Short mmCIF file of C-alpha atoms in Angstrom, two decimals:
data_model
loop_
_atom_site.label_atom_id
_atom_site.label_comp_id
_atom_site.label_asym_id
_atom_site.label_seq_id
_atom_site.Cartn_x
_atom_site.Cartn_y
_atom_site.Cartn_z
CA UNK A 1 142.75 91.98 45.26
CA UNK A 2 140.72 90.32 48.01
CA UNK A 3 142.32 86.96 47.27
CA UNK A 4 145.75 88.53 47.46
CA UNK A 5 144.84 90.23 50.77
CA UNK A 6 143.59 86.98 52.27
CA UNK A 7 146.63 85.06 51.07
CA UNK A 8 149.02 87.69 52.46
CA UNK A 9 147.15 87.73 55.77
CA UNK A 10 147.33 83.92 56.01
CA UNK A 11 151.05 83.99 55.17
CA UNK A 12 151.70 86.66 57.82
CA UNK A 13 149.81 84.61 60.43
CA UNK A 14 151.75 81.48 59.48
CA UNK A 15 155.02 83.40 59.69
CA UNK A 16 154.20 84.63 63.21
CA UNK A 17 153.07 81.16 64.30
CA UNK A 18 156.18 79.47 62.88
CA UNK A 19 158.48 82.03 64.53
CA UNK A 20 156.69 81.45 67.84
CA UNK A 21 157.12 77.67 67.55
CA UNK A 22 160.78 78.08 66.57
CA UNK A 23 161.30 80.40 69.55
CA UNK A 24 159.79 77.88 71.99
CA UNK A 25 161.81 74.99 70.56
CA UNK A 26 165.05 77.00 70.74
CA UNK A 27 164.42 78.00 74.37
CA UNK A 28 163.57 74.40 75.28
CA UNK A 29 166.75 73.07 73.65
CA UNK A 30 168.79 75.82 75.32
CA UNK A 31 167.40 74.99 78.76
CA UNK A 32 168.08 71.28 78.17
CA UNK A 33 171.68 72.12 77.19
CA UNK A 34 172.05 74.16 80.39
CA UNK A 35 170.67 71.25 82.44
CA UNK A 36 173.12 68.82 80.86
CA UNK A 37 176.00 71.23 81.47
CA UNK A 38 174.81 71.81 85.05
CA UNK A 39 175.36 68.15 85.83
CA UNK A 40 178.99 68.35 84.68
CA UNK A 41 180.06 71.72 86.10
CA UNK A 42 180.18 72.90 89.68
CA UNK A 43 179.83 76.59 89.02
CA UNK A 44 178.76 79.68 90.88
CA UNK A 45 175.99 81.85 89.49
CA UNK A 46 178.53 84.57 88.60
CA UNK A 47 180.39 82.14 86.33
CA UNK A 48 177.15 80.95 84.76
CA UNK A 49 177.16 83.50 81.94
CA UNK A 50 180.86 83.04 81.10
CA UNK A 51 180.73 79.24 81.13
CA UNK A 52 177.58 79.05 79.01
CA UNK A 53 178.42 81.74 76.45
CA UNK A 54 179.14 79.07 73.83
CA UNK A 55 175.75 77.42 74.41
CA UNK A 56 174.10 80.84 74.13
CA UNK A 57 175.85 81.61 70.82
CA UNK A 58 175.03 78.15 69.48
CA UNK A 59 171.33 78.54 70.31
CA UNK A 60 171.21 82.05 68.82
CA UNK A 61 172.97 80.91 65.63
CA UNK A 62 170.67 77.88 65.26
CA UNK A 63 167.62 80.13 65.70
CA UNK A 64 168.92 82.61 63.12
CA UNK A 65 169.69 79.86 60.60
CA UNK A 66 166.23 78.31 60.94
CA UNK A 67 164.52 81.72 60.91
CA UNK A 68 166.26 82.48 57.60
CA UNK A 69 164.34 79.64 55.97
CA UNK A 70 161.03 81.20 57.13
CA UNK A 71 161.63 84.68 55.69
CA UNK A 72 159.28 86.01 53.00
CA UNK A 73 161.05 89.04 51.45
CA UNK A 74 158.14 89.83 49.11
CA UNK A 75 155.91 90.58 52.14
CA UNK A 76 158.70 92.21 54.19
CA UNK A 77 158.62 89.32 56.68
CA UNK A 78 162.21 89.16 57.90
CA UNK A 79 164.00 87.48 60.74
CA UNK A 80 165.79 90.56 62.12
CA UNK A 81 163.29 91.54 64.84
CA UNK A 82 162.75 87.89 65.82
CA UNK A 83 166.53 87.35 66.09
CA UNK A 84 166.90 90.40 68.36
CA UNK A 85 163.98 89.27 70.53
CA UNK A 86 165.41 85.76 70.71
CA UNK A 87 168.82 87.05 71.85
CA UNK A 88 167.11 88.87 74.70
CA UNK A 89 165.04 85.84 75.63
CA UNK A 90 168.09 83.57 75.60
CA UNK A 91 169.99 85.99 77.85
CA UNK A 92 166.99 86.16 80.17
CA UNK A 93 166.70 82.35 80.21
CA UNK A 94 170.38 82.08 81.08
CA UNK A 95 170.11 84.60 83.92
CA UNK A 96 166.97 83.05 85.42
CA UNK A 97 168.15 79.45 84.89
CA UNK A 98 169.58 78.88 88.42
CA UNK A 99 166.16 79.76 89.91
CA UNK A 100 164.17 77.65 87.45
CA UNK A 101 162.29 74.60 88.78
CA UNK A 102 164.24 72.22 86.53
CA UNK A 103 167.59 73.51 87.83
CA UNK A 104 166.41 73.28 91.43
CA UNK A 105 165.20 69.70 90.92
CA UNK A 106 168.51 68.72 89.32
CA UNK A 107 170.44 70.34 92.18
CA UNK A 108 168.22 68.56 94.71
CA UNK A 109 168.82 65.20 93.00
CA UNK A 110 172.56 65.87 93.04
CA UNK A 111 172.40 66.58 96.78
CA UNK A 112 170.34 63.43 97.36
CA UNK A 113 172.86 61.33 95.45
CA UNK A 114 175.70 62.78 97.50
CA UNK A 115 173.86 62.21 100.77
CA UNK A 116 172.66 58.72 99.88
CA UNK A 117 176.14 57.42 99.13
CA UNK A 118 176.76 55.00 101.94
CA UNK A 119 180.18 54.53 103.38
CA UNK A 120 181.30 50.98 103.72
CA UNK A 121 181.84 50.15 107.36
CA UNK A 122 185.39 49.24 108.19
CA UNK A 123 184.24 46.56 110.61
CA UNK A 124 180.99 44.85 111.51
CA UNK A 125 178.87 45.83 114.49
CA UNK A 126 176.03 44.43 116.55
CA UNK A 127 173.57 46.76 118.30
CA UNK A 128 170.86 45.79 120.77
CA UNK A 129 167.74 47.78 121.65
CA UNK A 130 164.99 47.01 124.12
CA UNK A 131 161.40 48.24 123.68
CA UNK A 132 158.56 47.85 126.18
CA UNK A 133 154.94 48.23 125.08
CA UNK A 134 152.33 48.17 127.85
CA UNK A 135 148.53 48.42 127.71
CA UNK A 136 146.47 49.19 130.80
CA UNK A 137 142.74 48.31 130.58
CA UNK A 138 140.75 49.47 133.64
CA UNK A 139 136.98 49.04 134.09
CA UNK A 140 134.81 51.10 131.73
CA UNK A 141 133.16 51.17 128.32
CA UNK A 142 135.86 52.80 126.17
CA UNK A 143 135.36 56.52 126.79
CA UNK A 144 138.98 57.12 127.92
CA UNK A 145 141.99 56.47 125.72
CA UNK A 146 145.56 57.68 125.78
CA UNK A 147 149.12 56.81 124.86
CA UNK A 148 152.51 58.03 126.05
CA UNK A 149 155.96 57.15 124.83
CA UNK A 150 159.54 57.79 125.83
CA UNK A 151 162.71 57.06 123.93
CA UNK A 152 166.23 56.93 125.32
CA UNK A 153 168.74 56.29 122.58
CA UNK A 154 167.73 53.07 120.82
CA UNK A 155 165.47 51.97 123.72
CA UNK A 156 161.83 52.97 124.08
CA UNK A 157 158.81 52.60 126.37
CA UNK A 158 155.20 53.00 125.18
CA UNK A 159 152.24 52.88 127.58
CA UNK A 160 148.59 52.99 126.57
CA UNK A 161 145.40 53.33 128.63
CA UNK A 162 141.96 52.31 127.35
CA UNK A 163 139.10 51.79 129.83
CA UNK A 164 137.16 49.23 127.82
CA UNK A 165 137.37 46.18 130.13
CA UNK A 166 133.55 46.10 130.62
CA UNK A 167 132.73 46.52 126.91
CA UNK A 168 130.84 43.43 125.62
CA UNK A 169 132.72 43.48 122.28
CA UNK A 170 136.09 43.42 124.06
CA UNK A 171 134.98 40.61 126.37
CA UNK A 172 133.72 38.65 123.33
CA UNK A 173 137.06 39.13 121.54
CA UNK A 174 138.85 37.63 124.58
CA UNK A 175 136.61 34.51 124.48
CA UNK A 176 134.09 35.66 127.09
CA UNK A 177 136.72 36.66 129.64
CA UNK A 178 137.64 40.20 130.70
CA UNK A 179 140.97 41.41 129.27
CA UNK A 180 143.94 41.49 131.65
CA UNK A 181 144.36 44.76 133.59
CA UNK A 182 147.89 45.23 132.26
CA UNK A 183 149.63 43.63 129.35
CA UNK A 184 153.36 44.10 128.69
CA UNK A 185 155.19 43.16 125.51
CA UNK A 186 158.96 43.40 125.64
CA UNK A 187 160.76 43.57 122.29
CA UNK A 188 164.42 42.94 121.70
CA UNK A 189 165.80 44.50 118.54
CA UNK A 190 169.07 43.28 117.08
CA UNK A 191 170.90 45.31 114.41
CA UNK A 192 173.79 43.45 112.79
CA UNK A 193 176.12 45.08 110.28
CA UNK A 194 178.67 42.91 108.51
#
């Protein structure tokens, strides 16, 4: 009697575990099918249920067919409750699918692909831009620093102030000579499209 009890208990636990695994696999396959279909269809959320009814029925039928193989009639372990629960979970998965992270990522990738498509220019162009970078180095030991920048269209001006002209390390880096009070670097940028 005890052996029979233990065996029945183990079989019941296995049945529950197998149904749980089957449930997870079915939901995963269903979500993957929805993701694949999402890439093909441009649908509103109200049409989601109608357009994916076939996928829902297919997933429910596949679950029921596989659950049939797990039934143990001698212990009253049947698929009926699991099939009902699965139908509810599939409906819930379908309704919450548009808000799922996977659907949002796929939608974001679709938007990125649309945005990143570059139009071929009808004719070539050449654009010029002028940048000025200036550094002012008054007397001091490096306790004052600051930068300011301004941009007008493609052109820009950047000015920096750093009072480190008396700093021995700075003088050493300039070969024993103080750095110039102001240093200006003009940059000419050329953008050519063919």
